[in-house]
Structures are given as C-alpha cells and as structure tokens.
GROMACS .gro file of C-alpha atoms in nm:
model
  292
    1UNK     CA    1   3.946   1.744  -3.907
    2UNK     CA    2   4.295   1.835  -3.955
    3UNK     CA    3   4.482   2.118  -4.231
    4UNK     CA    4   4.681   1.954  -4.444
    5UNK     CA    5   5.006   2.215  -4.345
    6UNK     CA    6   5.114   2.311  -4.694
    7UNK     CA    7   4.781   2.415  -4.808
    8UNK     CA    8   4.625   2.695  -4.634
    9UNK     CA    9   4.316   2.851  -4.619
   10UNK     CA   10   3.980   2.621  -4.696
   11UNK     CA   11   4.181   2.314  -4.814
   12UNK     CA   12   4.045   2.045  -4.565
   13UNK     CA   13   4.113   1.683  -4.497
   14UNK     CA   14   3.758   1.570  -4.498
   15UNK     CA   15   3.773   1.187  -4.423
   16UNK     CA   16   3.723   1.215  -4.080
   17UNK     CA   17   3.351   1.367  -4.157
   18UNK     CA   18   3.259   1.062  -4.344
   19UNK     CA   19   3.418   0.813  -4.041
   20UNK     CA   20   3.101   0.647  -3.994
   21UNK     CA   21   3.068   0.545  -4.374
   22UNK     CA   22   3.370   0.336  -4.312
   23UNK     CA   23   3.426  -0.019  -4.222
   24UNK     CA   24   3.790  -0.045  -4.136
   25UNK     CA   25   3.978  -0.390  -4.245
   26UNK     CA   26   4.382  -0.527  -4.191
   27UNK     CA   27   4.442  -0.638  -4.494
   28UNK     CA   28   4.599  -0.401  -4.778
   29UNK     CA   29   4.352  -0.381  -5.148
   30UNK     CA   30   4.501  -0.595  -5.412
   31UNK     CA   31   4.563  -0.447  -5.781
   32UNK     CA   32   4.298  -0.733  -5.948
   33UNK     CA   33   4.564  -0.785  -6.197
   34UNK     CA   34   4.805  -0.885  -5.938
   35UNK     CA   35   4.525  -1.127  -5.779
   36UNK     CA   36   4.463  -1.300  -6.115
   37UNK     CA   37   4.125  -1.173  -6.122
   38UNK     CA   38   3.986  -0.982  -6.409
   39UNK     CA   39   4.118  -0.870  -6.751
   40UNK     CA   40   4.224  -0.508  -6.802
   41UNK     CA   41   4.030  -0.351  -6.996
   42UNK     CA   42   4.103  -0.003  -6.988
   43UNK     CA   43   4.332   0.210  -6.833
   44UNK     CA   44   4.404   0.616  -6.816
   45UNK     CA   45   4.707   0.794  -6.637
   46UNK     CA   46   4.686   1.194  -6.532
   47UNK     CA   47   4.936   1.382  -6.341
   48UNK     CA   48   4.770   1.593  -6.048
   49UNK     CA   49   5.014   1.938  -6.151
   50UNK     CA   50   4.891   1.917  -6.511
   51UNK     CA   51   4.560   1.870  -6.396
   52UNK     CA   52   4.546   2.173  -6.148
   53UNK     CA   53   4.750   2.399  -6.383
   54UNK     CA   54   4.452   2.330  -6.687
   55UNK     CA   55   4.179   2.442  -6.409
   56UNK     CA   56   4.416   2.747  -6.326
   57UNK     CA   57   4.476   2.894  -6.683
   58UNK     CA   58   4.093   2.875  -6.711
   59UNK     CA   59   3.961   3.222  -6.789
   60UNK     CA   60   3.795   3.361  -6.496
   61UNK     CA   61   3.433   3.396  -6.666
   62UNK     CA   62   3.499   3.002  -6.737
   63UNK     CA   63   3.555   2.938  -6.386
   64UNK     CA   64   3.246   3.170  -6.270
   65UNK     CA   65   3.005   2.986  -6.507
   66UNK     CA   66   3.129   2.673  -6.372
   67UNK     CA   67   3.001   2.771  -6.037
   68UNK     CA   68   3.349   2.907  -5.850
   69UNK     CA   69   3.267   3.208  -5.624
   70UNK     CA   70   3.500   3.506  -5.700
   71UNK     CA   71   3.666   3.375  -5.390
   72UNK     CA   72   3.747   3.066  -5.524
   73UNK     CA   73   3.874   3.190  -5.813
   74UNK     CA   74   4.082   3.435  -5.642
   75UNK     CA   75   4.211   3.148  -5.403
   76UNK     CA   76   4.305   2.921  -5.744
   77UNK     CA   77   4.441   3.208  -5.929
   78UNK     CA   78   4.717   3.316  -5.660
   79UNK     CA   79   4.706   2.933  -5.504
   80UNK     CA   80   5.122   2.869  -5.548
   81UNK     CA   81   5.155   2.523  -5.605
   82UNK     CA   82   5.558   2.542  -5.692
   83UNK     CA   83   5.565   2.649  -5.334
   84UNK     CA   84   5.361   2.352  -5.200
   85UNK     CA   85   5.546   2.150  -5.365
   86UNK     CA   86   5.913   2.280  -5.277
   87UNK     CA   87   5.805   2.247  -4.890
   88UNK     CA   88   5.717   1.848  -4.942
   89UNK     CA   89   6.038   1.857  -5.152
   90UNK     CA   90   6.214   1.977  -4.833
   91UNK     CA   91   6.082   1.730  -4.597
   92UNK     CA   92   6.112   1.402  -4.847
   93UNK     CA   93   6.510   1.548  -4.903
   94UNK     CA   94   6.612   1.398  -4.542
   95UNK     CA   95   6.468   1.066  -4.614
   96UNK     CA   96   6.691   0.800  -4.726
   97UNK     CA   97   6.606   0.664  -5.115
   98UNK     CA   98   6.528   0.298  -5.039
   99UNK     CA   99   6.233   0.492  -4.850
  100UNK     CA  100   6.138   0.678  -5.119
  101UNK     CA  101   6.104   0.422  -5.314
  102UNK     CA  102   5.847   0.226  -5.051
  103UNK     CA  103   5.646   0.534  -5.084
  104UNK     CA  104   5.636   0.473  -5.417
  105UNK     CA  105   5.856   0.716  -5.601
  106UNK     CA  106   6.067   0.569  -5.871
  107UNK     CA  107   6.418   0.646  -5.982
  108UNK     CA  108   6.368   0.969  -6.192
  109UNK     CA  109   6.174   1.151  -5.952
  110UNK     CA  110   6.407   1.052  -5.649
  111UNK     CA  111   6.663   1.184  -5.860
  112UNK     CA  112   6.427   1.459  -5.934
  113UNK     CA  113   6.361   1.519  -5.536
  114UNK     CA  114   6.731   1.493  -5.473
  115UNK     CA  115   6.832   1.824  -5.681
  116UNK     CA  116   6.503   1.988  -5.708
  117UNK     CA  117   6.528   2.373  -5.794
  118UNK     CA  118   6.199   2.419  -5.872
  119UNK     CA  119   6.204   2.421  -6.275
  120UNK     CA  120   5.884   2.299  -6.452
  121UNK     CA  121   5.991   1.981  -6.576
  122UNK     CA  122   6.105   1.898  -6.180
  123UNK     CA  123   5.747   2.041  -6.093
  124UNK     CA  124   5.539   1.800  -6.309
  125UNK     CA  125   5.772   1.478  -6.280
  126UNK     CA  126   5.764   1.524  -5.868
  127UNK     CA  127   5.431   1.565  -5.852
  128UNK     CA  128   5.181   1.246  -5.780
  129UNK     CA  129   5.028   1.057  -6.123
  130UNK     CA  130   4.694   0.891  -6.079
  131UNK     CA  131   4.608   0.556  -6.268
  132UNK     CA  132   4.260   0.453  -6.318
  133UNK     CA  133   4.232   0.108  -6.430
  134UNK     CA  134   3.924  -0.102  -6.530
  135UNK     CA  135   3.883  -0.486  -6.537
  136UNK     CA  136   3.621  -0.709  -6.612
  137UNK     CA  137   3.576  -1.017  -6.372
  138UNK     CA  138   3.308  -1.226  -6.559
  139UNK     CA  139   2.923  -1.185  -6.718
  140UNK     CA  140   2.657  -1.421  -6.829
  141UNK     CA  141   2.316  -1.341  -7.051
  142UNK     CA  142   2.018  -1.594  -7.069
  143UNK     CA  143   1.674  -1.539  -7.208
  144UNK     CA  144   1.556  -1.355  -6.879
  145UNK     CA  145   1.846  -1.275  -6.690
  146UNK     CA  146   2.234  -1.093  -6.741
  147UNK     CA  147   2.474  -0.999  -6.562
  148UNK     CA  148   2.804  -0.855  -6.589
  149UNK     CA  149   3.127  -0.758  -6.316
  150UNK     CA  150   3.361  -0.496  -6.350
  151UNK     CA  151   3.645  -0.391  -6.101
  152UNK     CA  152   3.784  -0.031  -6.119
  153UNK     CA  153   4.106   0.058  -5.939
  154UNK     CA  154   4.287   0.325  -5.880
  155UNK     CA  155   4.635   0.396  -5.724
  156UNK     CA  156   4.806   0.731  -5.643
  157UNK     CA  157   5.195   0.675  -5.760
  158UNK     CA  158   5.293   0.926  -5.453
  159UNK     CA  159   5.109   1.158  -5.205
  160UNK     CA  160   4.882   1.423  -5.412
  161UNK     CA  161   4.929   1.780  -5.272
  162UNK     CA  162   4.579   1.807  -5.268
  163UNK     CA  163   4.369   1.591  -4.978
  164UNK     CA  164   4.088   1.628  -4.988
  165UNK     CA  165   3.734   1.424  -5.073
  166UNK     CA  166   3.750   1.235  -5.369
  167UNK     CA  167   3.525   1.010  -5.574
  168UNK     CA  168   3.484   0.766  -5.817
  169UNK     CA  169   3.219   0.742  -6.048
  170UNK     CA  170   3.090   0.476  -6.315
  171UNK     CA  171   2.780   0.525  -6.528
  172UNK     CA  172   2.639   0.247  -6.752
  173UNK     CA  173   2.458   0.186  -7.062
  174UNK     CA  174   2.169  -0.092  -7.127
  175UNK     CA  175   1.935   0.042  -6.820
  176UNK     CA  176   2.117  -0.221  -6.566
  177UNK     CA  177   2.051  -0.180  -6.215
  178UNK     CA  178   2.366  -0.220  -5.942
  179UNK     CA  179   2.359  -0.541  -5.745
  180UNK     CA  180   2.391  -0.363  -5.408
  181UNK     CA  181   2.520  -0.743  -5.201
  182UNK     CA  182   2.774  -0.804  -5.465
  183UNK     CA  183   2.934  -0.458  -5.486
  184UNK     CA  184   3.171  -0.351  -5.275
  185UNK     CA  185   3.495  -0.124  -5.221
  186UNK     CA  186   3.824  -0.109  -5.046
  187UNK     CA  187   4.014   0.159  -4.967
  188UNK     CA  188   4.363   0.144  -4.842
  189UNK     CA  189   4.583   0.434  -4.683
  190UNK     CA  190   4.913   0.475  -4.630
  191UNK     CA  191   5.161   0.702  -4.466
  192UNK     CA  192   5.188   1.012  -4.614
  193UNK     CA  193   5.554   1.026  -4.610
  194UNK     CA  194   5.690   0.666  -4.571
  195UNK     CA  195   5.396   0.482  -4.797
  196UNK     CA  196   5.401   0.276  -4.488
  197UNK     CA  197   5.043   0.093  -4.502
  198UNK     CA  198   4.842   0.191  -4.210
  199UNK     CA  199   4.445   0.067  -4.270
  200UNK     CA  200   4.217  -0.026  -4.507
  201UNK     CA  201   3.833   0.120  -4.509
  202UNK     CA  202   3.517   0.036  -4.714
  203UNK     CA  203   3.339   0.359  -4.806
  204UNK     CA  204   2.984   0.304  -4.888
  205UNK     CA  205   2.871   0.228  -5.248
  206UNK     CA  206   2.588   0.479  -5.334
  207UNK     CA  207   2.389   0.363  -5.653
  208UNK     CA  208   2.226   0.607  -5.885
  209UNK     CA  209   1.890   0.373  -5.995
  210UNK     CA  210   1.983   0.245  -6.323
  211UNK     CA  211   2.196   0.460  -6.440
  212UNK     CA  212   2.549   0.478  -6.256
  213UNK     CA  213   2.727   0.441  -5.916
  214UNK     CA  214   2.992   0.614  -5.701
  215UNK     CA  215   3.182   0.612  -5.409
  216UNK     CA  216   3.303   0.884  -5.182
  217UNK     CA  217   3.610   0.874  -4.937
  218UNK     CA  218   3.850   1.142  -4.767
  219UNK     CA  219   4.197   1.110  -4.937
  220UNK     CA  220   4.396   1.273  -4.654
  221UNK     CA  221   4.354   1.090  -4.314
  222UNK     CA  222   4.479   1.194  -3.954
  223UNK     CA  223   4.511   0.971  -3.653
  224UNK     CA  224   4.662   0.976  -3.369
  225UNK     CA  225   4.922   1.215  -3.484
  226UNK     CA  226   5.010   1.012  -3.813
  227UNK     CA  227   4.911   1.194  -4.142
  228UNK     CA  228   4.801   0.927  -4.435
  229UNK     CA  229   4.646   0.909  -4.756
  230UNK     CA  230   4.455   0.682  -4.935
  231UNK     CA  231   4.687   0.576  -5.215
  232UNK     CA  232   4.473   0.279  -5.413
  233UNK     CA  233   4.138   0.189  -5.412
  234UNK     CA  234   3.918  -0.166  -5.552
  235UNK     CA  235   3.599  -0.066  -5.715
  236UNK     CA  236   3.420  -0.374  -5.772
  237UNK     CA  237   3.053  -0.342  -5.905
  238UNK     CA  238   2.828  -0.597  -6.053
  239UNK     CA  239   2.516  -0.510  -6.309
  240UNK     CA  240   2.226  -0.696  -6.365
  241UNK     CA  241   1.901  -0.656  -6.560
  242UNK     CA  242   1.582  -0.892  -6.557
  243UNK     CA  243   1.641  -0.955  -7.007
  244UNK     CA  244   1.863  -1.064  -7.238
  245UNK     CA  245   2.165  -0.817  -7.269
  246UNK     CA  246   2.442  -0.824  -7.542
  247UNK     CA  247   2.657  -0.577  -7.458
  248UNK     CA  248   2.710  -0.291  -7.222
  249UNK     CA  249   2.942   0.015  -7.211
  250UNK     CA  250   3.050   0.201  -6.895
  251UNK     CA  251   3.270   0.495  -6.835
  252UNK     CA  252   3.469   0.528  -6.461
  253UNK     CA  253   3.565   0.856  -6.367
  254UNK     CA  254   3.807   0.954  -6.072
  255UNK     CA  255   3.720   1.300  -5.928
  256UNK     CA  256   4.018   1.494  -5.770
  257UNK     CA  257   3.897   1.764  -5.536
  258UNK     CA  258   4.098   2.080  -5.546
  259UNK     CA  259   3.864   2.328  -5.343
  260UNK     CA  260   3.685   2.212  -5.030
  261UNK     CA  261   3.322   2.395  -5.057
  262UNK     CA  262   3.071   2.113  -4.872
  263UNK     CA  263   3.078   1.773  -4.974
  264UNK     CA  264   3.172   1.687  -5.359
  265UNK     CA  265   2.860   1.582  -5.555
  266UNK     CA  266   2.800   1.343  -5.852
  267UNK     CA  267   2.517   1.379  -6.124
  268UNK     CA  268   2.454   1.178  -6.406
  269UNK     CA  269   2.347   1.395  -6.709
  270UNK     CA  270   2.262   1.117  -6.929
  271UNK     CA  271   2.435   0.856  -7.181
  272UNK     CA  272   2.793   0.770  -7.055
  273UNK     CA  273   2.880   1.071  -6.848
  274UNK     CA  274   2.926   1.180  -6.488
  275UNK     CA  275   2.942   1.534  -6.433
  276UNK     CA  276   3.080   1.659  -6.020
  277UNK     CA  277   3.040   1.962  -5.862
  278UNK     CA  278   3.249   2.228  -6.004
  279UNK     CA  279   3.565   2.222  -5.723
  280UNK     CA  280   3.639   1.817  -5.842
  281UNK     CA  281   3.822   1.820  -6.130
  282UNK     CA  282   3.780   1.473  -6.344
  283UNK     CA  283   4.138   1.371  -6.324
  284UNK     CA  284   4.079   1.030  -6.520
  285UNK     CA  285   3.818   0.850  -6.758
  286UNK     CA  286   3.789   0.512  -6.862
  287UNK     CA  287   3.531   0.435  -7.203
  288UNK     CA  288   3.478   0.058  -7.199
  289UNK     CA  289   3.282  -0.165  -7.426
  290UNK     CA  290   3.183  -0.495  -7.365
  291UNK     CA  291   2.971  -0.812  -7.516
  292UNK     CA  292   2.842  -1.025  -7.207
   0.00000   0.00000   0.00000
C-alpha cells in the first residue's frame, strides 16, 4: 500500500489489497455509447467537494448513528479539503494546458487551476465530477425464459482527492438472478497527473442471489513509482429468470469512499436500494425502468 501524500492520517490507497481480484488487460474500457452498443438510459452527475462537504456539515449525533467512531468524526470535522486541494492545485500549475486537458480537465477549470486562490466557487469547479451512466444492450421474454442486459459506466472527469476503495452497486426488481458467464467488468486507470492510460483490470463481479450485484476496486493505484487512478469503469451485467418477465427496474449506485475503516461493504435492504457501510458516501444513483 501506498499514502496518497495530500491526505494524511488513515486515508489509504487500497487497490493493491485486492491485486489478486484483478485480471489485468491492454486495452483501455470503451464508453458503450462511443462503441455503438446500448441505449442510455439514465444518467446522474455529482461533484466529489459537494459530496464530502454534505457528509461534513452532518451533525455529529448524525454521523455517530451512522456508525462513525468519535475519531472519525473528529478526523472529517477538521479534515481541510481547501488545503488538499490547493497542494494538487500547486503541482497541476507547472503543467502545460494541452496536458491538462489529456487528463481530462476542460477549459473553465484550467482556467480555474491557472489563477486559483482558493475561493469556493474555484473549490467546487476544480474538484473531480463523477458520471454514472446506464445503458441497456438488449432483452428477450418467452413463455419460460427472459432475459435482459444492462451496462453501467462510470468515468471520473479528473483525479478525486479521495483514493480510496470504491464500489458500484445495482439492485433489481422481478426476483432475476445474475448470469455470472455473461457479466463482466473493466476497469481502466490512468495517471494521476497526466491522464496518461496505464492498465486496465477486471475486478470480480460479486452477486447478491436474486437481488443485486456489485463490484469492488481500489481507485488509487501505485506501481513502480507511478501514482494512478482508475478514472472509468464498464459495468456490464445480464439478468435472467426461468418465466415470463415484462418489465424490470434497477437502480446503480457508485459508492465514493471517504474514510478507510476495513474494506467498504454493500447490503441490500430490500426493493430498489443499496445501502454501504457508513465511510462510502453514495456519490451517484441511477432509477431505471424497463419493458423486456
């Protein structure tokens, strides 16, 4: 494992820990859309500062009956994200623009990056915005037998300040089960300060019976002295079910891990929900509805 430098204390890059859930590949995940597979379906966008400052405003008796220590909270309360963001400021100020822009940043927030001072409206427009996409590939229904295919993607717009372990989660309606040989997911990380692609990796996709599905993977990566991050991900998942099905609704959910306390967890509390252990913050939600 490896500290990501500008964020002390328990803030670890976990993705080396889950190295052996990993298949690593060449080639870099395609956006569906881009591939001509699938039609969007859904789509959410969520900025990481907004996200953290909600979970630090919380009261603290809010944050101690969601399950935070009083260490944690004292670690989120006093946690100074203006200042972890004015030291990546600092470093991506000596980088030329046109590679700023291959690492995905686009002309407000270079110019943004460029006179930075720290203000709030610099704070939130430099920071990282996530978008969580879904896309439906194709379905059939018979008699005995349906079956439906969903892709969900995700893709980091910049480096988060927080990198951690982070999952995505999708639970289902209609009691369909996950076709384990036809669901799969890629991974694909990049430098952390160029956007520079550097590997691709499959984390494993863990099933939850009928009811939902997730995958886990380490955001922050560290190799061979270069730091990287994994800035988009393909979700692809089919459902099937052994009777005639109509329709079927799922939900995605992208967890963002803010505290590193163990691994993140995923539960399914019933109907379209996922709910993760209490240092992942659900950064984005997709609801989609559709007749097979």
């Amino acid at each position: 494992m490896y500290r990501l430098k500008i964020i002390p204390k328990s803030l670890l890059v976990c993705v080396l820990s889950f190295g052996a859930l990993f298949n690593t590949a060449s080639a870099n995940p395609v956006d569906p859309a881009e591939g001509g597979k699938g039609i969007l379906v859904s789509q959410t966008v969520s900025n990481e500062y907004d996200s953290f400052k909600k979970i630090q405003s919380t009261s603290f008796e809010d944050l101690k009956a969601m399950g935070y220590t009083e260490e944690d909270i004292e670690y989120i309360k006093n946690f100074d994200y203006e200042a972890s963001m004015q030291a990546k400021v600092n470093k991506l100020q000596k980088l030329d623009e046109s590679v700023l822009e291959n690492a995905g940043y686009d002309e407000k927030q270079i110019t943004t990056i460029q006179n930075y001072s720290g203000t709030e409206e610099q704070l939130a427009r430099a920071s990282a915005t996530l978008t969580l996409s879904t896309y439906r590939n194709g379905s059939s229904s018979s008699s005995t037998f349906s079956s439906i295919t969903f892709s969900t993607y995700y893709n980091w717009s910049s480096a988060p300040n927080f990198l951690l372990t982070d999952i995505v989660a999708v639970p289902w309606s209609e009691g369909m089960y996950l076709d384990n040989s036809n669901s799969n997911a890629t991974i694909s990380y990049v430098d952390l300060t160029t956007g520079a692609f550097i590997k691709t990796a499959n984390p494993t996709v863990v099933p939850n019976i009928n009811t939902g599905a997730s995958i886990k993977f380490g955001l922050g990566y560290a190799i061979n002295g270069t730091e990287a991050y994994a800035k988009s991900g393909n979700f692809n998942y089919r459902l099937t079910k052994n009777s005639k099905v109509t329709e079927v609704a799922i939900q995605p959910a992208y967890g963002h891990t803010f505290l590193s306390v163990g691994s993140p967890t995923v539960t399914y509390p019933g109907g379209l929900a996922v709910t993760f252990s209490y240092q992942v913050s659900k950064e984005a939600e997709n609801y989609v509805y559709s007749a097979l």
